Amino acid sequence: MKLSTLVMAGLLSVISVAAFAEDGSDRARARWEAFQASQMEAHAEAGQKTLAAQTKYNGSSAADTIEQNQQPDI
C-alpha cells in the first residue's frame, strides 16, 4: 500500500470518528446526572424505610426520633 493512500485512509477515519463523536460529552453528562438523581432518590427512600422501621420498633413518633438523633452527646 502506498504511503499517500495510507495517510488518506487515516485522515478520513479520523474525520468520520470526529463527526460521530459530536455531542458525546453532553449525552454522557446527561446520563451521569440522571444516574445521580436516581441514586439520591433510592437512598432517600431507604432512609425513610429505616426511619419508619425504627419508629415502629421504638414505638415513638418520627419527630421524636429525629429530635433525639440531632441532640449532641454530652
Short mmCIF file of C-alpha atoms in Angstrom, two decimals, residues 24-58:
data_model
loop_
_atom_site.label_atom_id
_atom_site.label_comp_id
_atom_site.label_asym_id
_atom_site.label_seq_id
_atom_site.Cartn_x
_atom_site.Cartn_y
_atom_site.Cartn_z
CA GLY A 24 -20.91 12.76 23.02
CA SER A 25 -19.91 14.62 26.16
CA ASP A 26 -23.38 16.13 26.53
CA ARG A 27 -25.02 12.70 26.39
CA ALA A 28 -22.56 11.31 28.91
CA ARG A 29 -23.17 14.25 31.26
CA ALA A 30 -26.95 13.83 30.98
CA ARG A 31 -26.66 10.11 31.78
CA TRP A 32 -24.44 10.86 34.79
CA GLU A 33 -26.89 13.46 36.15
CA ALA A 34 -29.81 11.06 35.67
CA PHE A 35 -27.86 8.35 37.50
CA GLN A 36 -27.07 10.67 40.40
CA ALA A 37 -30.72 11.73 40.67
CA SER A 38 -31.89 8.11 40.72
CA GLN A 39 -29.33 7.23 43.40
CA MET A 40 -30.36 10.16 45.59
CA GLU A 41 -34.00 9.06 45.29
CA ALA A 42 -33.14 5.46 46.13
CA HIS A 43 -31.11 6.48 49.18
CA ALA A 44 -33.88 8.81 50.37
CA GLU A 45 -36.44 6.00 50.11
CA ALA A 46 -34.12 3.66 52.03
CA GLY A 47 -33.65 6.29 54.74
CA GLN A 48 -37.39 6.74 55.07
CA LYS A 49 -37.92 2.99 55.36
CA THR A 50 -35.22 2.77 58.02
CA LEU A 51 -36.76 5.63 59.98
CA ALA A 52 -40.20 4.04 59.75
CA ALA A 53 -38.81 0.71 60.97
CA GLN A 54 -37.04 2.41 63.88
CA THR A 55 -40.15 4.28 64.97
CA LYS A 56 -42.23 1.11 64.72
CA TYR A 57 -39.69 -0.78 66.83
CA ASN A 58 -39.27 2.00 69.40
#
